[in-house]
C-alpha positions as a printed NumPy array, in Angstrom:
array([[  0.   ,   0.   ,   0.   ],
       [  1.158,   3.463,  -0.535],
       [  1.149,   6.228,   1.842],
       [  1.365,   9.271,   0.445],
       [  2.936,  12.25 ,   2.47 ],
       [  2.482,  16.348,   1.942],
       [  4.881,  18.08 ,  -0.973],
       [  6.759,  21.266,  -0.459],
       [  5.522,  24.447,  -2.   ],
       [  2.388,  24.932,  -4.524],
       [  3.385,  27.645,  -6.821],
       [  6.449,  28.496,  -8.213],
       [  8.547,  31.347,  -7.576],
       [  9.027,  34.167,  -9.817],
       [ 12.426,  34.826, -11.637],
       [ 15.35 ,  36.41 ,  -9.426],
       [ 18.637,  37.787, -10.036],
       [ 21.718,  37.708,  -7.687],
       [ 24.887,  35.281,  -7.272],
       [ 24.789,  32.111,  -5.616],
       [ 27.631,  30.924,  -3.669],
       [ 28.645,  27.213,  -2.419],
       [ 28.77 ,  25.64 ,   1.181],
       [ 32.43 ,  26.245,   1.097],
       [ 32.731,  29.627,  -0.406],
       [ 34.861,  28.854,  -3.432],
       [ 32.699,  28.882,  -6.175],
       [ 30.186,  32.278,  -7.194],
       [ 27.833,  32.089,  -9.975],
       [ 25.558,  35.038, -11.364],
       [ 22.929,  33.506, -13.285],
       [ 21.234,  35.7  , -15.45 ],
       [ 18.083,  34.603, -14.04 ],
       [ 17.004,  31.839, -10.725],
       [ 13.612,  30.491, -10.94 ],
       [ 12.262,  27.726,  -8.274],
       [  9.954,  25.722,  -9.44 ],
       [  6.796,  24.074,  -7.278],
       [  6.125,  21.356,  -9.768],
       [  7.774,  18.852, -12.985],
       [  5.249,  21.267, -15.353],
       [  6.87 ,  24.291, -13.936],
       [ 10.221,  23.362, -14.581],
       [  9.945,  21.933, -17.882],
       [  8.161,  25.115, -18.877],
       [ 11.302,  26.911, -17.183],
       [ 13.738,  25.026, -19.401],
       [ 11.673,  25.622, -22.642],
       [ 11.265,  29.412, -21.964],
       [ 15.264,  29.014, -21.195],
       [ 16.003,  27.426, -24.837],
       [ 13.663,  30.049, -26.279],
       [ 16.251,  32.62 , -25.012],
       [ 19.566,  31.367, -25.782],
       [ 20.493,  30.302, -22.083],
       [ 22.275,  27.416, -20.627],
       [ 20.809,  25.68 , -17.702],
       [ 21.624,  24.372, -14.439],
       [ 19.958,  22.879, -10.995],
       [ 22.118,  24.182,  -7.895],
       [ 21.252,  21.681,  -4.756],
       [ 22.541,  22.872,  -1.628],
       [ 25.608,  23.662,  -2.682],
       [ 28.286,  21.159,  -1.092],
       [ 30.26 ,  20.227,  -4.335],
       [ 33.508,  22.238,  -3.82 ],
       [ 33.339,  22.041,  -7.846],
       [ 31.431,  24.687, -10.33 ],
       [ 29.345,  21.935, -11.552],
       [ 26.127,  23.184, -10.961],
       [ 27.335,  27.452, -11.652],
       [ 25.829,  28.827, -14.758],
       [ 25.682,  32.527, -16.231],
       [ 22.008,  31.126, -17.423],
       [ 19.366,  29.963, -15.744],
       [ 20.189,  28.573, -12.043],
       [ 16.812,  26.178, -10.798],
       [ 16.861,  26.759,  -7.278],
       [ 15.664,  22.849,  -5.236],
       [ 13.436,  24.788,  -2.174],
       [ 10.195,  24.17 ,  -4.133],
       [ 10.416,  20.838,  -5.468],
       [ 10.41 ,  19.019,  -1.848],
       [  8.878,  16.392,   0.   ],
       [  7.937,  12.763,   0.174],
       [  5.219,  11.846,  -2.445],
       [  4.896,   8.594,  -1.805],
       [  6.24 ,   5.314,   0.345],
       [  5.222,   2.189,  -0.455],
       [  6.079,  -0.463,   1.567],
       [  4.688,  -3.666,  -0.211],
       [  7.543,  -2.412,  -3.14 ],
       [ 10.123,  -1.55 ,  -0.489],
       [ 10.533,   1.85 ,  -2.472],
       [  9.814,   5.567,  -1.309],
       [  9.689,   8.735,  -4.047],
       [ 10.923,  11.856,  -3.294],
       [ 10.714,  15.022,  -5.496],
       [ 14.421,  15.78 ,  -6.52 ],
       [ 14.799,  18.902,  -4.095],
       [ 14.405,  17.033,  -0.689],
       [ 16.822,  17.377,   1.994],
       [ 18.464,  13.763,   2.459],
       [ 17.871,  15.157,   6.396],
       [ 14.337,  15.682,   5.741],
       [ 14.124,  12.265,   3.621],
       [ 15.549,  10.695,   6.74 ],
       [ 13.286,  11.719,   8.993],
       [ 10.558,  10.998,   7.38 ],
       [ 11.507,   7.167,   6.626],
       [ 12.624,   6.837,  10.398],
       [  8.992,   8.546,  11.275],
       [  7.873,   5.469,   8.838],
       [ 10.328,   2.715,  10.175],
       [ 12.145,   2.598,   6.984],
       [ 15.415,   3.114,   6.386],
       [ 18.037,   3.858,   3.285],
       [ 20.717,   0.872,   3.297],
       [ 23.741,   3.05 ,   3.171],
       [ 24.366,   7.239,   3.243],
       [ 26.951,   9.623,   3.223],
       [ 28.512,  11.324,   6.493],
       [ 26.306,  14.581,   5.887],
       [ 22.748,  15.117,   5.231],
       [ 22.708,  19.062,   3.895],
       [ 22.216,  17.979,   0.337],
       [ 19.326,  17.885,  -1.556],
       [ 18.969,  13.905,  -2.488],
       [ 18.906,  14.596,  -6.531],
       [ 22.779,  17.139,  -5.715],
       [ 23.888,  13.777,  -3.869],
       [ 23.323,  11.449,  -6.305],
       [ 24.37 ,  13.423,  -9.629],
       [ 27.867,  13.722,  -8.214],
       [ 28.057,  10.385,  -6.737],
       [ 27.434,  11.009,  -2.888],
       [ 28.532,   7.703,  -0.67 ],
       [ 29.128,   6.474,   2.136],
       [ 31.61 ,   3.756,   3.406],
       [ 30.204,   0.158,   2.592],
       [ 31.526,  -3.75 ,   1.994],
       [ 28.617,  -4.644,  -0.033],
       [ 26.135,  -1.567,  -0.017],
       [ 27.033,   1.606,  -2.569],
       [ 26.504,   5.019,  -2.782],
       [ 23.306,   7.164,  -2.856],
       [ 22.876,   7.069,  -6.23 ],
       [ 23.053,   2.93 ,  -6.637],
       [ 20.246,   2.911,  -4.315],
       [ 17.71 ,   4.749,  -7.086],
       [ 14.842,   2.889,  -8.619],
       [ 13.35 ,   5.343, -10.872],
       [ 13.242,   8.58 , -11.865],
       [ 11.686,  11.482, -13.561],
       [ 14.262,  13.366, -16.077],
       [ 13.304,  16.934, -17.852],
       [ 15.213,  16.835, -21.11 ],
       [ 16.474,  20.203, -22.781],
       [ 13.667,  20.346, -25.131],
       [ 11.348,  20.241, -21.976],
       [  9.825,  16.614, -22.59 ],
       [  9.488,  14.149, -19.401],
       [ 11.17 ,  10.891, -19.145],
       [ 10.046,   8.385, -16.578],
       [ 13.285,   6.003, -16.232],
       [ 13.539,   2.766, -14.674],
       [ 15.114,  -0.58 , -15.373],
       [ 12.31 ,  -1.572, -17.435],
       [ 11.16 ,   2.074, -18.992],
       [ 14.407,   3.849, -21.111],
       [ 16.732,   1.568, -19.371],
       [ 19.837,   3.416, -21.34 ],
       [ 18.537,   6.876, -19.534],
       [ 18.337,   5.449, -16.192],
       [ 21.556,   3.877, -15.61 ],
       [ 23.359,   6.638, -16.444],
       [ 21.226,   9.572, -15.514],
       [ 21.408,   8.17 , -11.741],
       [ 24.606,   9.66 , -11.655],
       [ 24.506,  12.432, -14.191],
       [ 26.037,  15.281, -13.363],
       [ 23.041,  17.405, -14.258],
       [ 24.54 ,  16.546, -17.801],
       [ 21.389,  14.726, -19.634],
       [ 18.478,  17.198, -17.881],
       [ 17.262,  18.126, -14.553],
       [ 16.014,  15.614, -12.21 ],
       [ 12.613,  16.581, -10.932],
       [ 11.761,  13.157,  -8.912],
       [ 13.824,  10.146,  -7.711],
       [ 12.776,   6.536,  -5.959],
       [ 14.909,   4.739,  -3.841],
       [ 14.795,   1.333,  -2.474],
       [ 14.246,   1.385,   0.901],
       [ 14.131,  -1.458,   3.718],
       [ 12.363,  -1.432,   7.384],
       [ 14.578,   0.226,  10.198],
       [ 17.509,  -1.291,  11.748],
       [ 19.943,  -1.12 ,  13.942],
       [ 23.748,  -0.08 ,  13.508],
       [ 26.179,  -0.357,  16.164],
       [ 29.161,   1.714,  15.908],
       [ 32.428,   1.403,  17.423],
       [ 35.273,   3.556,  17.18 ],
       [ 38.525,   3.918,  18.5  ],
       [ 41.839,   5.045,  17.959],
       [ 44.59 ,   2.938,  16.07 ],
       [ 48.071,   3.307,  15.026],
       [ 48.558,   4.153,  11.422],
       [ 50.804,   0.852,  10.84 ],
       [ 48.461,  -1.543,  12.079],
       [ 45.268,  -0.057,   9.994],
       [ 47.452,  -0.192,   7.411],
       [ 48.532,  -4.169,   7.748],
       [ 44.782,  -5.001,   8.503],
       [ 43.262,  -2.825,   6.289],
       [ 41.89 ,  -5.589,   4.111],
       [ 40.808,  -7.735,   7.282],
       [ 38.618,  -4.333,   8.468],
       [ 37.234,  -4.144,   5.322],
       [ 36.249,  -7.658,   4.992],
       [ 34.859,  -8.462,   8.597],
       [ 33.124,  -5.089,   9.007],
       [ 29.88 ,  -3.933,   7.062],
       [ 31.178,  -0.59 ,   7.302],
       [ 34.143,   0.268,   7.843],
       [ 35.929,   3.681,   7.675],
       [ 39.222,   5.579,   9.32 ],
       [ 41.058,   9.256,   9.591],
       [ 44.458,   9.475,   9.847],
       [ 45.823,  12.35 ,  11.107],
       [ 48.706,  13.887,   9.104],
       [ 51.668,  14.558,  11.092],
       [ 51.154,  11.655,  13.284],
       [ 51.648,   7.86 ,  13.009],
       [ 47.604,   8.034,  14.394],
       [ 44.278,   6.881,  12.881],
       [ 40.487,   7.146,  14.299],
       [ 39.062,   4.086,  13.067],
       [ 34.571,   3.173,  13.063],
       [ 33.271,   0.105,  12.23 ],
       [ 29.707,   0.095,  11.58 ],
       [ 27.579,  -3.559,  11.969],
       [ 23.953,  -4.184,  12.277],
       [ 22.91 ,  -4.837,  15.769],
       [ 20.004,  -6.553,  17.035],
       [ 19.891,  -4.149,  19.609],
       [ 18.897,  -2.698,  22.57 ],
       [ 19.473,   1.045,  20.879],
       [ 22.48 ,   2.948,  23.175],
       [ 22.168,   5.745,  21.693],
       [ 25.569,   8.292,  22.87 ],
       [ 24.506,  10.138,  25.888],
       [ 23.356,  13.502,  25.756],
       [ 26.576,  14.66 ,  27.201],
       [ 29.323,  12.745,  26.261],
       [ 28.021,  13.183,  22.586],
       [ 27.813,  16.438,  22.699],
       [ 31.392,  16.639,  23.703],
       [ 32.294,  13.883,  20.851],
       [ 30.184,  15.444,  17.966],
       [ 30.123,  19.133,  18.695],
       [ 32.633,  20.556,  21.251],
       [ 35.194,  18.291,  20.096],
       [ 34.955,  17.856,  16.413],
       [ 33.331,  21.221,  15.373],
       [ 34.272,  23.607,  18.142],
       [ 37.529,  22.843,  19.479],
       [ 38.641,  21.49 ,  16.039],
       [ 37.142,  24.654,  14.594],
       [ 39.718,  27.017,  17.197],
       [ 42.585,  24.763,  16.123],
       [ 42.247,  25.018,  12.597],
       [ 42.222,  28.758,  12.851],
       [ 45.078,  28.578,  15.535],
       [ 47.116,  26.678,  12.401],
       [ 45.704,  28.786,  10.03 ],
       [ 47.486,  32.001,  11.592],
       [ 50.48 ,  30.139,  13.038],
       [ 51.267,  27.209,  10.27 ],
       [ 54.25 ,  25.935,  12.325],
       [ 51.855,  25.279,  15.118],
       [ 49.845,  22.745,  13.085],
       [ 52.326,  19.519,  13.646],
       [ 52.178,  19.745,  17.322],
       [ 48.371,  20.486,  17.548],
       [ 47.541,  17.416,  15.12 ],
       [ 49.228,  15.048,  18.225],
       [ 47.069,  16.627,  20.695],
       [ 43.673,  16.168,  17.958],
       [ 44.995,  12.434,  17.554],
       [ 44.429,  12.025,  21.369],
       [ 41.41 ,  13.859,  21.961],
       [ 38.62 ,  11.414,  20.919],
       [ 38.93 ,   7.985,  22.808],
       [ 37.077,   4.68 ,  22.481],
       [ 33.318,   4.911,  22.299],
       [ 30.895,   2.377,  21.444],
       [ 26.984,   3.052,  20.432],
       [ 23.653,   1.645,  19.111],
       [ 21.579,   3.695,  16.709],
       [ 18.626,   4.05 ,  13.678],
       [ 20.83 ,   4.233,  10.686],
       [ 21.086,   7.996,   9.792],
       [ 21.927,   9.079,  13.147],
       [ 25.572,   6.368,  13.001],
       [ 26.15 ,   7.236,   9.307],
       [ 25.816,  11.031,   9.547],
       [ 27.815,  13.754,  11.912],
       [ 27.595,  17.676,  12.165],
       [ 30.383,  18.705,   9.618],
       [ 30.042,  23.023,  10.783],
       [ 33.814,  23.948,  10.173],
       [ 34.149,  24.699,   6.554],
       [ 36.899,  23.348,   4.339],
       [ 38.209,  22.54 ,   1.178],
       [ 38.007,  18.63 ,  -0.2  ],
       [ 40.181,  16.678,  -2.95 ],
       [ 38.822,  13.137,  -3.118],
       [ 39.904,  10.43 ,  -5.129],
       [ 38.395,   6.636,  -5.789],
       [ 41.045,   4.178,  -6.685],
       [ 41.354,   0.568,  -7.01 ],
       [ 40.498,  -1.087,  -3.593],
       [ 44.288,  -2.997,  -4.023],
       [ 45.86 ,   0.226,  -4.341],
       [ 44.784,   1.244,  -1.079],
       [ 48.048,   0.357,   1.349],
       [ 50.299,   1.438,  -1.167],
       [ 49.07 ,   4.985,  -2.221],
       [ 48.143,   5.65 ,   1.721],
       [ 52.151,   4.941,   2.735],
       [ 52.849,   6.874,  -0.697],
       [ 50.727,   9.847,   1.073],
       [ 52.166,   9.982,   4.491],
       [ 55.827,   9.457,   3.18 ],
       [ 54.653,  12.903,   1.043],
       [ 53.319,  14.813,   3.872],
       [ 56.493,  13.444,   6.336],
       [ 59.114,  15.124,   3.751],
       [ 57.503,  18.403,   3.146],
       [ 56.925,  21.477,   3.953],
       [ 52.634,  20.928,   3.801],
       [ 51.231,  21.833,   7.353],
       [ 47.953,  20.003,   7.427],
       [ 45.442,  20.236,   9.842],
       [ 42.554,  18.082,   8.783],
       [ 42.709,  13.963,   8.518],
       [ 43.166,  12.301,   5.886],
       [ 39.369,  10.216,   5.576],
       [ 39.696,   6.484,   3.835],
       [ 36.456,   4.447,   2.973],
       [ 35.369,   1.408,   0.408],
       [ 32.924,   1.105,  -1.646],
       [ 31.802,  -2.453,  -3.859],
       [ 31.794,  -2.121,  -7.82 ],
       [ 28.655,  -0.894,  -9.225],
       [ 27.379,  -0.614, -12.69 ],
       [ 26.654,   3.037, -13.036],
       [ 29.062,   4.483, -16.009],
       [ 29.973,   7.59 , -14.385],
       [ 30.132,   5.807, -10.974],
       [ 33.695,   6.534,  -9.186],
       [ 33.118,   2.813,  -8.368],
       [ 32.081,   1.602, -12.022],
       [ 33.22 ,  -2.015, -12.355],
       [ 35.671,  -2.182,  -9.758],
       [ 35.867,  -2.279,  -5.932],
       [ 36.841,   1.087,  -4.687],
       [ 38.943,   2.951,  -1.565],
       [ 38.374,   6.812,  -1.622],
       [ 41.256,   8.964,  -0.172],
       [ 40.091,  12.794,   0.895],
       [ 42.282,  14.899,   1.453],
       [ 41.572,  18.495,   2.825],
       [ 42.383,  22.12 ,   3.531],
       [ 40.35 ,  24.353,   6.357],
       [ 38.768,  26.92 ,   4.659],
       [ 41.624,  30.135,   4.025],
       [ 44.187,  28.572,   3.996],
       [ 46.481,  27.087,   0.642],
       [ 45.61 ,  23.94 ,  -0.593],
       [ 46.998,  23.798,  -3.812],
       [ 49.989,  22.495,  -3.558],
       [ 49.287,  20.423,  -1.062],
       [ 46.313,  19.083,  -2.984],
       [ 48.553,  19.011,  -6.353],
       [ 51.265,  16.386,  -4.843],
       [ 48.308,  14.005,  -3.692],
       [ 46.83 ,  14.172,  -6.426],
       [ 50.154,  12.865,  -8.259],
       [ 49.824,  10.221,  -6.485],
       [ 46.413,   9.024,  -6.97 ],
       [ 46.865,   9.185, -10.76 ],
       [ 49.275,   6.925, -10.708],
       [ 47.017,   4.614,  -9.214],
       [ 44.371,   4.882, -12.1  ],
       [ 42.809,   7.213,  -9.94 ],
       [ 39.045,   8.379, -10.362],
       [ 38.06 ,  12.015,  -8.918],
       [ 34.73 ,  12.629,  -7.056],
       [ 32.756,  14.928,  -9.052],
       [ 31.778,  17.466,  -6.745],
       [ 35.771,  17.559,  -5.07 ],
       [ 38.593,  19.674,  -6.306],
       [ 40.655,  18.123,  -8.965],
       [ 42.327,  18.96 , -12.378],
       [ 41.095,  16.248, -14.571],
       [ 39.765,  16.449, -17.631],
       [ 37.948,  14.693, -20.647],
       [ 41.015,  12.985, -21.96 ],
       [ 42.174,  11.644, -18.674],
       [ 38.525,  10.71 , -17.22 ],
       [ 37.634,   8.592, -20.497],
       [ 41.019,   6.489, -20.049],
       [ 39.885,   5.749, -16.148],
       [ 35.985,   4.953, -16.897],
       [ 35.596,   2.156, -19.32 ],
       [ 31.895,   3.016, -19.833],
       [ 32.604,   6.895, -20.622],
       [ 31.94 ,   7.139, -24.057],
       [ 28.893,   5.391, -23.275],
       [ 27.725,   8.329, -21.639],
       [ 28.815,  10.613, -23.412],
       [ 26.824,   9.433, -26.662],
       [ 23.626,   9.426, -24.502],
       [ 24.512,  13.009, -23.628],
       [ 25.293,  13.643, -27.362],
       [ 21.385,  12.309, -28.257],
       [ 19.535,  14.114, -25.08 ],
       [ 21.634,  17.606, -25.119],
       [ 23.326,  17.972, -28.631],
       [ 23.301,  22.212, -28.185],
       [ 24.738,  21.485, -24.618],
       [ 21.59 ,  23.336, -22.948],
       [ 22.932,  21.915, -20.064],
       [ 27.029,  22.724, -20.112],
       [ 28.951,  24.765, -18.267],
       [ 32.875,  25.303, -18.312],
       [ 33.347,  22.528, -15.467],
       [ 31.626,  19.965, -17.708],
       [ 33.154,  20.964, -20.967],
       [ 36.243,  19.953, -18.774],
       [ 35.318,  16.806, -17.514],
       [ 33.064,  15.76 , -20.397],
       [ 34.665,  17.572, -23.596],
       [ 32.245,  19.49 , -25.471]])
């Protein structure tokens, strides 16, 4: 039976002017023009009335790709309108969202349902359709990233027609306009399988880089989900494994996760990044004294409240996915980088898997997958720092996150995704005057 649930907004809002800016501050766009649409009819008139006027057009989400892929000098859709729950079904074990949704708000309402997603990112800021075009994920041994976990969906083209997509209904559309980049059209709805509630028990603790390093692949195997920061400047790692529970839920204290979650990792971490920030040589000996400060905790949870944490001081983020062997190798290859020069880095380095999928644009297409992130607090120089890891992830095959800083382009990217031509052609037949371009995916994608 389906259960239908109330839908954000029911008119659209008029045309505005003014920049938009992302989470983290790096990327301004001034659109000619920002329209939020209520409805799928609004916005395909939107993108028609667009094409009538010679502009380019792009869907802005939240905002936490550190990347210009969703800045235009066109017309900028703005999500706040096209929001809510339309329907959950749980004989089908799917729920449908329209594409603007808050993955927060998307959470709450399965948990107020006693449904769950399988697997999620770390943060739930972005709008669920932002997440999945630039391949969102968490960490996983067998469950994938946001975008793996879609069903269906409802794509407006750049002539303004409506695709429904699904395995069985344009199959070619589907699989790749899951994770699209905002490349083929703008997603106005998505369904994702769901499954009923559970139970996740977390446990983290610290651990010294050598021994993650020598079990790595023994973590990964005997843990459901498994992640770890290492902490540059120190032989230290926080490691959190992540298993289903049968329960009782043991939830953190109010107290003691408060201190964990928000004095500790937002606003002490927050004064120590701008200590380093003003006094650089400061940031090796205040790294050992981060490396110490969160001990051993163990706790029971719903799912979105163990995957997801407050992330409130802003940074910079290079992320790349690389083969899940190359893991060991290009982590001692990143430490022996960051031991010999002259970098001062104050955030950990954050390590998770992922299993092969079979989404072409996918930074886990066809192969099991480690991600390395690297990053920079907000202010203060990355690139060079960002430059030399990134060295070394290419010479692992590496694969970029679309919404992370990188230098990549076309030529590269086509090399490292088997299935990139693939989408490329579909992109060729759904946008051939590029309605939907902008100098980041003339980059990435060639033109």
């Amino acid at each position: 039976m389906a259960v239908s649930s109330a839908v954000g907004g029911s008119g659209g809002r008029g045309p505005t002017t003014g920049p938009w800016r992302n989470w983290a501050g790096n990327v301004t766009a001034r659109p000619t023009r920002s329209v939020a649409p209520a409805s799928t009819e609004e916005l395909a008139a939107a993108i028609r009335t667009a094409a009538s006027d010679g502009l380019t057009v792009k869907a802005a989400g939240t905002g936490h790709s550190f990347t210009p892929v969703a800045a235009t000098d066109g017309l900028l859709i703005r999500p706040e309108r096209m929001t809510g729950v339309r329907t959950v079904d749980r004989e089908a074990g799917t729920v449908t969202v329209a594409a603007g949704t808050p993955l927060k708000h998307l959470n709450a309402t399965l948990a107020s349902h006693g449904l769950s997603l399988t697997n999620m990112g770390d943060i739930m800021e972005q709008t669920v359709s932002g997440a999945a075009a630039t391949g969102t994920h968490g960490t996983g041994r067998d469950s994938a990233s946001v975008a793996a976990q879609i069903t269906a969906l409802e794509l407006v083209t750049a002539d303004g027609s409506v695709l429904t997509c699904s395995a069985d209904e344009n199959p070619e559309v589907f699989t790749a306009a899951r994770l699209g980049l905002g490349a083929l059209g703008v997603i106005s709805e998505l369904t994702f399988a769901v499954e009923p509630e559970f139970l996740l028990t977390a446990r983290e603790e610290p651990m010294p880089f050598g021994e993650v390093a020598d079990r790595f692949d023994e973590l990964v195997a005997e843990n459901e989900h498994f992640e770890f920061y290492w902490f540059p400047h120190t032989g230290s790692c926080n490691t959190k494994r992540n298993n289903r529970s049968q329960g009782p839920a043991a939830p953190p204290g109010k107290v003691s996760g408060w201190i964990e979650d928000e004095l500790l990792s937002n606003g002490v971490f927050q004064l120590a990044c701008t200590v380093g920030r003003a006094v650089p040589a400061a940031i090796p000996g205040i790294a050992k004294i981060s490396s110490r400060a969160l001990s051993a905790r163990t706790y029971t949870d719903i799912p979105y409240k163990v995957f997801t944490s407050p992330r409130r001081v802003r940074f910079l983020e290079m992320e790349y996915a690389l083969p899940r062997t190359a893991a060991v190798a290009a982590l001692g290859e990143l430490k022996a980088l960051v031991e010999r020069s002259d970098f001062k880095v104050s955030f950990p380095v954050e390590v998770r898997t992922a299993p092969a999928d079979d989404l072409p644009l996918s930074t886990a297409s066809g192969r099991d997958t480690v991600y390395v992130a690297v990053h920079m607090f907000r202010g203060t120089p990355h690139q060079a720092y960002f430059a030399a890891a990134e060295r070394i992830m290419t010479a692992h095959g590496g694969r970029p996150h679309w919404g992370k800083l990188h230098t990549r382009d076309a030529a590269y990217l086509a090399d490292v995704y088997p299935r990139f031509g693939e989408f490329t052609a579909l992109r060729d037949r759904l946008d051939p005057e590029r309605r939907f371009a902008n100098p980041y995916l003339r980059r990435v994608l060639g033109d």
